[in-house]
PDB file of C-alpha atoms in Angstrom:
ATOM      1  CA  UNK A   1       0.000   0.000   0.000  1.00  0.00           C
ATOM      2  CA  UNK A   2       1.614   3.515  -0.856  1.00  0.00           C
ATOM      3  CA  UNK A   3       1.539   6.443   1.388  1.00  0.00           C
ATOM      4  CA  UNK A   4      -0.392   8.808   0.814  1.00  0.00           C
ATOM      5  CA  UNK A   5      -0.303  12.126   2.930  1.00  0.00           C
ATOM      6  CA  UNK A   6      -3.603  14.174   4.232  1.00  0.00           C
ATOM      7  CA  UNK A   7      -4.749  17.210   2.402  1.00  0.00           C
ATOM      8  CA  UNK A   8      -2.429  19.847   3.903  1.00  0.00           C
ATOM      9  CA  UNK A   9       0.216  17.896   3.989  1.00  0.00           C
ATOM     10  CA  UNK A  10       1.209  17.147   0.481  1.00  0.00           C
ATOM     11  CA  UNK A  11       5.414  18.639  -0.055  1.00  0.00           C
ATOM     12  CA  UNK A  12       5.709  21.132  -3.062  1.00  0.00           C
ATOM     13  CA  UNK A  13       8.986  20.055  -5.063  1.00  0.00           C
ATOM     14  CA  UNK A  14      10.986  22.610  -7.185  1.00  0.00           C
ATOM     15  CA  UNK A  15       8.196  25.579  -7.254  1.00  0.00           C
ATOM     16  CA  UNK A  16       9.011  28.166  -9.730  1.00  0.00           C
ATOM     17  CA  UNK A  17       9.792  31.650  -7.867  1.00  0.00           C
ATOM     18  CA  UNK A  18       7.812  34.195  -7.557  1.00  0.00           C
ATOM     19  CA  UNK A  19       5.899  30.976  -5.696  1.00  0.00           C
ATOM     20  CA  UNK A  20       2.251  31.980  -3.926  1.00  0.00           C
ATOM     21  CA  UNK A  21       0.336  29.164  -2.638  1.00  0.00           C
ATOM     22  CA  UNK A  22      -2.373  27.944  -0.320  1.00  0.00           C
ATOM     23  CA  UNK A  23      -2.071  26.684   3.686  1.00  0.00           C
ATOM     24  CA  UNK A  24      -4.261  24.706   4.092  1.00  0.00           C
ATOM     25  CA  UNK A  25      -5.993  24.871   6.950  1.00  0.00           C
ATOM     26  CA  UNK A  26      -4.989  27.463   7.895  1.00  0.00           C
ATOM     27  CA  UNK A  27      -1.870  28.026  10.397  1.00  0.00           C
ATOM     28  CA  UNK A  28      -2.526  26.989  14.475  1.00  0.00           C
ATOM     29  CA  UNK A  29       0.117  27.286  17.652  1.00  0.00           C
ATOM     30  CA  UNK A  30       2.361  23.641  16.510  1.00  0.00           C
ATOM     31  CA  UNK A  31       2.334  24.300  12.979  1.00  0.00           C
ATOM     32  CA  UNK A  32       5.347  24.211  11.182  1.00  0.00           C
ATOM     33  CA  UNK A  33       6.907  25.290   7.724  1.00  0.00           C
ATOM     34  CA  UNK A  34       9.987  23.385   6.201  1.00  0.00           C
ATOM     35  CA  UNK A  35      11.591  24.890   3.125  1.00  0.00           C
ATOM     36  CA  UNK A  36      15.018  23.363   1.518  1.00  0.00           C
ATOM     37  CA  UNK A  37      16.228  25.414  -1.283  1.00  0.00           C
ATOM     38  CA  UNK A  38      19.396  27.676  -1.998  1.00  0.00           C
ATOM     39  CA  UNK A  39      21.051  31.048  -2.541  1.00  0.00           C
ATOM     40  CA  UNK A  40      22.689  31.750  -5.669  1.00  0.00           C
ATOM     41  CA  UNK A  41      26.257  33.429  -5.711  1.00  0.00           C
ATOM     42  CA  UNK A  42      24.717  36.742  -7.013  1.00  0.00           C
ATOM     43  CA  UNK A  43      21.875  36.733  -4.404  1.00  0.00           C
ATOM     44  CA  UNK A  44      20.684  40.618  -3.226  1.00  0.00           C
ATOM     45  CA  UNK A  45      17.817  39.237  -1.411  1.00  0.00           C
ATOM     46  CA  UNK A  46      14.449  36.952  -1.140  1.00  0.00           C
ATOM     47  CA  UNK A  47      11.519  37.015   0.645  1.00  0.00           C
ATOM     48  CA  UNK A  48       9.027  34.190   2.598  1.00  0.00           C
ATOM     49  CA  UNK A  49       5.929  35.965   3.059  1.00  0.00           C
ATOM     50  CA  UNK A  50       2.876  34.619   5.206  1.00  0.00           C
ATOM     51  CA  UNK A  51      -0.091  35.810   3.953  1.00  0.00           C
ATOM     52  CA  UNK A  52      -3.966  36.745   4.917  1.00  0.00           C
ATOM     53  CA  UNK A  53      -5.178  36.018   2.001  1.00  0.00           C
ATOM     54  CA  UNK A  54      -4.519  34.368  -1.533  1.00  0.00           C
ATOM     55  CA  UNK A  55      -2.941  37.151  -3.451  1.00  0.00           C
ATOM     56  CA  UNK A  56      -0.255  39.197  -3.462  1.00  0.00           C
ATOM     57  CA  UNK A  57      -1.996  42.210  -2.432  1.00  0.00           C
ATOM     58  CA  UNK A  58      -3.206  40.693   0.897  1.00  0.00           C
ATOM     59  CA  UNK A  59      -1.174  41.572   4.209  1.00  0.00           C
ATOM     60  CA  UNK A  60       1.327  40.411   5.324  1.00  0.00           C
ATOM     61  CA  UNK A  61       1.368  38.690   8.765  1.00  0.00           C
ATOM     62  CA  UNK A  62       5.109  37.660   8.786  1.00  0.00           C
ATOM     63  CA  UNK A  63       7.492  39.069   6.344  1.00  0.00           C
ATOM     64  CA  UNK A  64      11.140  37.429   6.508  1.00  0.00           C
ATOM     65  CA  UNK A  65      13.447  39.191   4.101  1.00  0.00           C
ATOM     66  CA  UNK A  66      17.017  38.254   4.680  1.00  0.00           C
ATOM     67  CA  UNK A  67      19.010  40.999   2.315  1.00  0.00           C
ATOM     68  CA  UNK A  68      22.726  40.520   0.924  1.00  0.00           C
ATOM     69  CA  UNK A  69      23.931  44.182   0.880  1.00  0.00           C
ATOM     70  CA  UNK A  70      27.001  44.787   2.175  1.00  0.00           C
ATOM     71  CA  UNK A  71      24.946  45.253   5.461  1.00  0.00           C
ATOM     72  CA  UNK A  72      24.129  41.422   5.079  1.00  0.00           C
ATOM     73  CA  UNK A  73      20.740  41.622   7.289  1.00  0.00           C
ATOM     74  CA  UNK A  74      17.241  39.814   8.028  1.00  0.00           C
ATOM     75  CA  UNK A  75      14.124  42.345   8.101  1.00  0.00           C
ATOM     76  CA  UNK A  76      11.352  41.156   9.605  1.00  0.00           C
ATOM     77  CA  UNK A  77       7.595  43.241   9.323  1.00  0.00           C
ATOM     78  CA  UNK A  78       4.325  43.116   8.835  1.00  0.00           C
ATOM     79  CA  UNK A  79       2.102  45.143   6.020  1.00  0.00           C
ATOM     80  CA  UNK A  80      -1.616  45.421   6.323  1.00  0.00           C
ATOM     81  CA  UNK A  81      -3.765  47.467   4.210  1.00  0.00           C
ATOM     82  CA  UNK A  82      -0.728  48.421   2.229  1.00  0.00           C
ATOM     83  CA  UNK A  83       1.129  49.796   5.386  1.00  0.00           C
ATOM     84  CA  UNK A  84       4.236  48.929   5.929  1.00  0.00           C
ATOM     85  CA  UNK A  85       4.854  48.567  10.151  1.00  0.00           C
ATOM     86  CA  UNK A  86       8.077  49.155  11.763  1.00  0.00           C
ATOM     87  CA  UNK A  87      11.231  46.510  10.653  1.00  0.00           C
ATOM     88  CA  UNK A  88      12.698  44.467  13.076  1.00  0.00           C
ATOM     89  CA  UNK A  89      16.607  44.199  11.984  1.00  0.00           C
ATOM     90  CA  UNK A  90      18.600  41.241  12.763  1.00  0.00           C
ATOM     91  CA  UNK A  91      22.163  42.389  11.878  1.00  0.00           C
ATOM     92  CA  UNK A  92      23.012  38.252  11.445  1.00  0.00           C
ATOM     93  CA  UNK A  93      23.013  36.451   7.985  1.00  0.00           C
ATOM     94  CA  UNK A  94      22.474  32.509   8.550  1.00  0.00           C
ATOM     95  CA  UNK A  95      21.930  31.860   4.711  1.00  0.00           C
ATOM     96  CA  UNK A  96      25.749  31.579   2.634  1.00  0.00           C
ATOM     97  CA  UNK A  97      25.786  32.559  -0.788  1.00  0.00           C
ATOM     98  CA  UNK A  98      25.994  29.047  -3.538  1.00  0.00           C
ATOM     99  CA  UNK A  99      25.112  27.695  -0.460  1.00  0.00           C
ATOM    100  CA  UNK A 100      22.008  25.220   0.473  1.00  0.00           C
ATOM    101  CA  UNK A 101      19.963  25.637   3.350  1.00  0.00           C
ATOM    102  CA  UNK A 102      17.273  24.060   5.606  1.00  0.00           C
ATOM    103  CA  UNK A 103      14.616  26.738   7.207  1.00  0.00           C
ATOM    104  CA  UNK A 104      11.963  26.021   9.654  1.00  0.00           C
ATOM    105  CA  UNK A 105       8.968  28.651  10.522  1.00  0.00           C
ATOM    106  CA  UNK A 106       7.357  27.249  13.948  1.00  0.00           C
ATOM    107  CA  UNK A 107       4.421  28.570  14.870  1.00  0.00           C
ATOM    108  CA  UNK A 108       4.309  29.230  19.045  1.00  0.00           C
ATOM    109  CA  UNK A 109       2.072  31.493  21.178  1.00  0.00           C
ATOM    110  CA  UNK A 110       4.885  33.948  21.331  1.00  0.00           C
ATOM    111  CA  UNK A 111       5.190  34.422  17.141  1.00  0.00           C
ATOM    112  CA  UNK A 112       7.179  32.381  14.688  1.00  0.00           C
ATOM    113  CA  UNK A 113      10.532  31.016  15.511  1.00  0.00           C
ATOM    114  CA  UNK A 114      12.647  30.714  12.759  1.00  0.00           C
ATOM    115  CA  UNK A 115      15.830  28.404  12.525  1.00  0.00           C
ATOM    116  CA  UNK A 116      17.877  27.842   9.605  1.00  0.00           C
ATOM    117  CA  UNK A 117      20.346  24.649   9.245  1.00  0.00           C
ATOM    118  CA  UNK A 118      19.103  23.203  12.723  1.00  0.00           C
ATOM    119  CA  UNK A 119      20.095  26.958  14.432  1.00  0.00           C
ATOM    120  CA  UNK A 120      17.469  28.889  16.166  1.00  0.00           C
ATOM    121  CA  UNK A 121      17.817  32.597  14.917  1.00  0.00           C
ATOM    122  CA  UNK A 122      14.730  34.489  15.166  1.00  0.00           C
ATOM    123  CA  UNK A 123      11.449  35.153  16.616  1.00  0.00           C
ATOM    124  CA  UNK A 124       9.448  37.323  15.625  1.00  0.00           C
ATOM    125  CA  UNK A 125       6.022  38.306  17.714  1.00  0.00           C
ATOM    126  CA  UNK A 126       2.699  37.954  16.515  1.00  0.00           C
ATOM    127  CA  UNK A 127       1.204  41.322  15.306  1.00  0.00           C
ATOM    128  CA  UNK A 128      -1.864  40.244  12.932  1.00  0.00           C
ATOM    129  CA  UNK A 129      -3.545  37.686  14.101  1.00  0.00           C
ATOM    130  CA  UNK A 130      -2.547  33.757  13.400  1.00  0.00           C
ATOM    131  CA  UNK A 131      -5.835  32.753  12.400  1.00  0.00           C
ATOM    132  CA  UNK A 132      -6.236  34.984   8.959  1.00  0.00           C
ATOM    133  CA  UNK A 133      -3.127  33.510   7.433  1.00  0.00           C
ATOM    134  CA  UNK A 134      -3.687  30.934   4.852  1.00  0.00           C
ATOM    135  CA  UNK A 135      -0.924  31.918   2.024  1.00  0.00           C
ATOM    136  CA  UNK A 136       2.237  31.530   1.564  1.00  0.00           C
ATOM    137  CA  UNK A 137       4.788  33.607  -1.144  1.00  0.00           C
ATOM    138  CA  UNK A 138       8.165  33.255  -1.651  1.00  0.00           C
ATOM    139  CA  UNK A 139       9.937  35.659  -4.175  1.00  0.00           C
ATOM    140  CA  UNK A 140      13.471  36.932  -5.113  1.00  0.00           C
ATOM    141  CA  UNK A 141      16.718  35.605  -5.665  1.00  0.00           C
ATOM    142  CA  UNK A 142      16.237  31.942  -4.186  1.00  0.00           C
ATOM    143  CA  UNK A 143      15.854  28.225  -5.773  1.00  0.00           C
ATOM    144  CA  UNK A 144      13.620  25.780  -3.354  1.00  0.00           C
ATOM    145  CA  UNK A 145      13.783  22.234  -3.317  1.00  0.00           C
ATOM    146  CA  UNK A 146      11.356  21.561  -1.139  1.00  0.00           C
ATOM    147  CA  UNK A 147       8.171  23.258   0.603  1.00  0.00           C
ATOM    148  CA  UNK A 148       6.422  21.116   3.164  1.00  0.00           C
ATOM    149  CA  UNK A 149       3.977  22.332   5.799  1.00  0.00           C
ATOM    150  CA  UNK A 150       2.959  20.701   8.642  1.00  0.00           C
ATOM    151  CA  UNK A 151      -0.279  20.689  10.539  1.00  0.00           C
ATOM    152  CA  UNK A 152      -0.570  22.472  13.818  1.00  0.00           C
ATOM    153  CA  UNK A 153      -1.579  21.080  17.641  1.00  0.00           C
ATOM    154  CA  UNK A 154      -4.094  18.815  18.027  1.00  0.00           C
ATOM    155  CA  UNK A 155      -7.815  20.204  18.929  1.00  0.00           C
ATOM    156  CA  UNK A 156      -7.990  20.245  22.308  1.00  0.00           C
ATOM    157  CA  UNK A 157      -4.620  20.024  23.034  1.00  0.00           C
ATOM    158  CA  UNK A 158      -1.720  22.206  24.397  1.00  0.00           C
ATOM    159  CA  UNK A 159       1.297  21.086  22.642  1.00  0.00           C
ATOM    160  CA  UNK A 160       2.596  21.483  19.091  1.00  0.00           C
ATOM    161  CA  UNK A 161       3.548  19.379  17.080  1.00  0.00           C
ATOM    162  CA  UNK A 162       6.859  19.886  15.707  1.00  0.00           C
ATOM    163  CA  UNK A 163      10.450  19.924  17.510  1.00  0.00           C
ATOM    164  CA  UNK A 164      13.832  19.567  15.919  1.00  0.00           C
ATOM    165  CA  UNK A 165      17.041  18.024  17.073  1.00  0.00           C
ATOM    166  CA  UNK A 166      20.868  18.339  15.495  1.00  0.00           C
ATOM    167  CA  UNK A 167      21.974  15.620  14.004  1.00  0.00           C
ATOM    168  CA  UNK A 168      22.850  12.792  16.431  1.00  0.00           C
ATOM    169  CA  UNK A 169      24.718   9.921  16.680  1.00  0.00           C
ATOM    170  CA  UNK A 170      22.672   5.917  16.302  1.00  0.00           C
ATOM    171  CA  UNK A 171      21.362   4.519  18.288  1.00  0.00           C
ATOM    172  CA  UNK A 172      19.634   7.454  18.954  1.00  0.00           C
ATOM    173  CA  UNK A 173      16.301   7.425  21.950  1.00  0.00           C
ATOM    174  CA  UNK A 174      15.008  10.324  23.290  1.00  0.00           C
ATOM    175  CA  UNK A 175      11.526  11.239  24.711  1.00  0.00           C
ATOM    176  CA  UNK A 176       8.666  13.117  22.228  1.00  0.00           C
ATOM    177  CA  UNK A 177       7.307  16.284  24.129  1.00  0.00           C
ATOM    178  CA  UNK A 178       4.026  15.843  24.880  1.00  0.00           C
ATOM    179  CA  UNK A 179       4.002  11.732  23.502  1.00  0.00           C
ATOM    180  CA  UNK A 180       2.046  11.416  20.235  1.00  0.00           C
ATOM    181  CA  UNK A 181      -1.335  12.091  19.567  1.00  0.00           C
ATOM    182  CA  UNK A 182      -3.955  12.246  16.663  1.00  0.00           C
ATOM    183  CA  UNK A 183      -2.483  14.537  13.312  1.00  0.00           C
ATOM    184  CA  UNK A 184       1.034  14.752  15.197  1.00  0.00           C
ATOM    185  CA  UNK A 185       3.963  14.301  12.434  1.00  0.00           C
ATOM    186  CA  UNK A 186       7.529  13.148  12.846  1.00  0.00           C
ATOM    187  CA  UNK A 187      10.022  14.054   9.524  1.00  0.00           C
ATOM    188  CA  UNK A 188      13.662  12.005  10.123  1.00  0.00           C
ATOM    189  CA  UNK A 189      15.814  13.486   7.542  1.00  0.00           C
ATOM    190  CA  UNK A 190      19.301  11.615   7.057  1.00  0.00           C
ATOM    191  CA  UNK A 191      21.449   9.584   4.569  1.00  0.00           C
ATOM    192  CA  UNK A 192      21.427   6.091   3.989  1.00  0.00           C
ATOM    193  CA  UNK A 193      25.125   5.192   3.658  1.00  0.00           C
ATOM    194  CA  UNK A 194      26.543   2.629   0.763  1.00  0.00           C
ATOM    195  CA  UNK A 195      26.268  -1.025   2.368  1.00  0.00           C
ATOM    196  CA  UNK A 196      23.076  -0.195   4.428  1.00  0.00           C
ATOM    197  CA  UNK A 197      21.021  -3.406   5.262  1.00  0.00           C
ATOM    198  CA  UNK A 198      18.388  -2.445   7.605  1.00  0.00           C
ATOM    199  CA  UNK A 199      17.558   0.889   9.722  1.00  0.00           C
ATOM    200  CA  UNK A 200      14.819   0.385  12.277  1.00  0.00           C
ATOM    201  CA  UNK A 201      12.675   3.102  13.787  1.00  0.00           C
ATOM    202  CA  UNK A 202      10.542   2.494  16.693  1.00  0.00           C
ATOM    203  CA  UNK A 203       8.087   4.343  18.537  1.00  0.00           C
ATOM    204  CA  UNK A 204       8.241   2.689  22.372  1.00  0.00           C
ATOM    205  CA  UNK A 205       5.534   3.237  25.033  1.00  0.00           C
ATOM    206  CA  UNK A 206       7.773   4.549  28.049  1.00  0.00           C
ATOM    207  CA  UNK A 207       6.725   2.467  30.616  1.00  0.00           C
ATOM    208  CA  UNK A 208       6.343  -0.460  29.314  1.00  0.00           C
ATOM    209  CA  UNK A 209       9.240  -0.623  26.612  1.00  0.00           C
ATOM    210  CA  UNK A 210       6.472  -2.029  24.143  1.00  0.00           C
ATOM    211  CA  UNK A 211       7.153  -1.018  20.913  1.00  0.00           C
ATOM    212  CA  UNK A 212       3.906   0.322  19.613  1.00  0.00           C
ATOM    213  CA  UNK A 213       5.111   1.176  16.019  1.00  0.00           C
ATOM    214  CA  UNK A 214       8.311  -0.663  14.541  1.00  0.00           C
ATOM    215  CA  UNK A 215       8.923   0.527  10.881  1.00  0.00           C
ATOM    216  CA  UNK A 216      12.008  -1.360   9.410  1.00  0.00           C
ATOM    217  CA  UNK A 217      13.214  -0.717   5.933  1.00  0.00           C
ATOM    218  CA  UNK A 218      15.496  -3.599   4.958  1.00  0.00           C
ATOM    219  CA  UNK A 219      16.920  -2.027   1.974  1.00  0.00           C
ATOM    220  CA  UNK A 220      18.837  -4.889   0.136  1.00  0.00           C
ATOM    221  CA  UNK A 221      15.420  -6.395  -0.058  1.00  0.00           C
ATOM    222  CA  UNK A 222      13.310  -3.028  -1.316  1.00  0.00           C
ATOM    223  CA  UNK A 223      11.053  -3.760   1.346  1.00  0.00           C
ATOM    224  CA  UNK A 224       9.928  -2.033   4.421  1.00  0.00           C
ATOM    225  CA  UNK A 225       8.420  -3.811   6.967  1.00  0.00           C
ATOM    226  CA  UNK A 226       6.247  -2.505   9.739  1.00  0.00           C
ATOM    227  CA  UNK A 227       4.958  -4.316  12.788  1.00  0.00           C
ATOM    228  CA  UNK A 228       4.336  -3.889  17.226  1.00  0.00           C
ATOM    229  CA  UNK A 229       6.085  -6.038  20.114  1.00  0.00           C
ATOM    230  CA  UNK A 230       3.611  -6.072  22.636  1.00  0.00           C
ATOM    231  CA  UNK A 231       4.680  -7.842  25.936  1.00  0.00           C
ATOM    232  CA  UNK A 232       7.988  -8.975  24.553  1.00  0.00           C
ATOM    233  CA  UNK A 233       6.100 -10.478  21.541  1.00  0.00           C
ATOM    234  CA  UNK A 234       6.655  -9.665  18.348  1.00  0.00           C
ATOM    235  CA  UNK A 235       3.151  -9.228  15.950  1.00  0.00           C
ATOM    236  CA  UNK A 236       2.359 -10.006  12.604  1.00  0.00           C
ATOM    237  CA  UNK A 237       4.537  -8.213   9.812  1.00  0.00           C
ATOM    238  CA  UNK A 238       3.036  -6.090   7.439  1.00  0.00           C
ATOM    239  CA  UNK A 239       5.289  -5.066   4.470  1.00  0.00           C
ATOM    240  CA  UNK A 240       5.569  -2.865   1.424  1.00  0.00           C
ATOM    241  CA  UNK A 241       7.629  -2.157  -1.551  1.00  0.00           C
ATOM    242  CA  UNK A 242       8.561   1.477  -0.691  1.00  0.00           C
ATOM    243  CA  UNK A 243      12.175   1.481  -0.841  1.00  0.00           C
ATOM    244  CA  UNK A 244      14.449   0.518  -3.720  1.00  0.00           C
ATOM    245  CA  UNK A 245      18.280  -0.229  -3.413  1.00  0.00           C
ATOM    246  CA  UNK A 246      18.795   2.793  -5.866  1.00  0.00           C
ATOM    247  CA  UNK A 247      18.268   5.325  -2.996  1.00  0.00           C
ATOM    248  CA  UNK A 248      21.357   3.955  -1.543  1.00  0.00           C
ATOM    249  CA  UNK A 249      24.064   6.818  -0.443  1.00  0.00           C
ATOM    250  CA  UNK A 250      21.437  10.003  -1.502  1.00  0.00           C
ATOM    251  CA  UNK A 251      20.433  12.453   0.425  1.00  0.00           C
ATOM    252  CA  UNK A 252      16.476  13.004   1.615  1.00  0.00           C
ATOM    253  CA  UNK A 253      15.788   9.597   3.811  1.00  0.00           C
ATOM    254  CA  UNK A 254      12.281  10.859   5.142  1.00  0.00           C
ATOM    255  CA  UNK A 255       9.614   9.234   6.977  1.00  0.00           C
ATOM    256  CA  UNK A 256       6.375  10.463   7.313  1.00  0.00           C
TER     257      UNK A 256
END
């Protein structure tokens, strides 16, 4: 059976710049927005722009500008009915010019955090509020791979669901904030190295040590292979042809 991701959740691979698409959805306290892309070597700046609205005209609820001019700089703002509101400078570049990068906007009661390559840089405070934005734009001198937004926290609940962690050495265990719950998403992002057999990935319930979700690509056999150990028991396998020996030594492992 392929995997197939809910509506909202569905990456966008090599837009063309000037892009302007939908959230949606909507954006919620937990949401998150991963972007991959690149600076060229000539880059004077780009913009991400969170929008109220679906065209260009709309405001503006988070404007994130970083600008390569000899003052390398990141203005932040906000623009609503056309009116620009006062910048907020960050006299910091993170981005490298010919130089890829990995950007995260989370979403928290405070504003949007931004961190770039796995760094946290940036906050910057809610001024218009979270519940009118539904667009995103992204213009200037930039090339994304790779736009992928991720639903916010749970109805009901209180926590978000995204956090980030360097990269880290296997075996690798660590606790989720606030366990898992219904429309919660985990991304891994690695490498799978030449002469890989097998990586396993299991979700365990903390007391217990049951694994409640074991997901096992073997990938000299294409397969992966999913399946629980309840009570030191081991279930019934379910498997599917989702990996293919090709992928071997790229970049972009990601489970969803």
């Amino acid at each position: 059976m392929t995997f197939v991701a809910p509506p909202g959740y569905q990456p966008v691979y090599s837009p063309t710049i000037p892009y302007l698409g939908p959230i949606y959805g909507g954006l919620r306290e937990g949401s998150s927005i991963y972007l991959q892309g690149s600076v060229p070597d000539s880059i004077t700046r780009f913009a991400v722009n969170l929008l109220c609205g679906q065209y260009e005209s709309s405001d503006i609820a988070l404007h994130f500008n970083p600008r390569f001019d000899g003052r390398d700089r990141v203005v932040f703002n906000t623009c609503q009915n056309g009116a620009w509101g006062s910048e907020d400078k960050v006299r910091s570049m993170p981005f490298r010019k010919g130089k890829g990068f990995e950007m995260v906007i989370m979403v928290t009661s405070q504003g949007y955090k931004i961190t770039v390559n796995g760094k946290d840089f940036h906050t910057f405070e809610h001024r218009l509020p979270l519940q009118r934005v539904c667009g995103l734009q992204i213009v200037g001198d930039v090339h994304i791979q790779t736009i992928n937004i991720i639903g916010g926290g749970c109805p009901g609940g209180d926590f978000g669901c995204f956090f980030s962690c360097d990269f880290q050495s296997l075996p690798y265990s660590d606790m989720i904030p606030g366990g898992m719950s219904s429309k919660r998403t985990l991304i891994i992002r690695g490498m799978v190295p030449y002469g890989a057999k097998k990586i396993s990935i299991n979700f365990l319930a903390s007391r217990s040590g049951d694994v409640v979700f074991h997901m096992n690509p073997r990938v000299q056999e294409g397969v992966v292979v999913r399946n629980s150990r309840i009570g030191g028991n081991w279930g019934t396998e379910e498997d599917s042809t989702l990996i293919y020996p090709s992928a071997v030594g790229t970049r972009g492992l990601r489970c969803l």
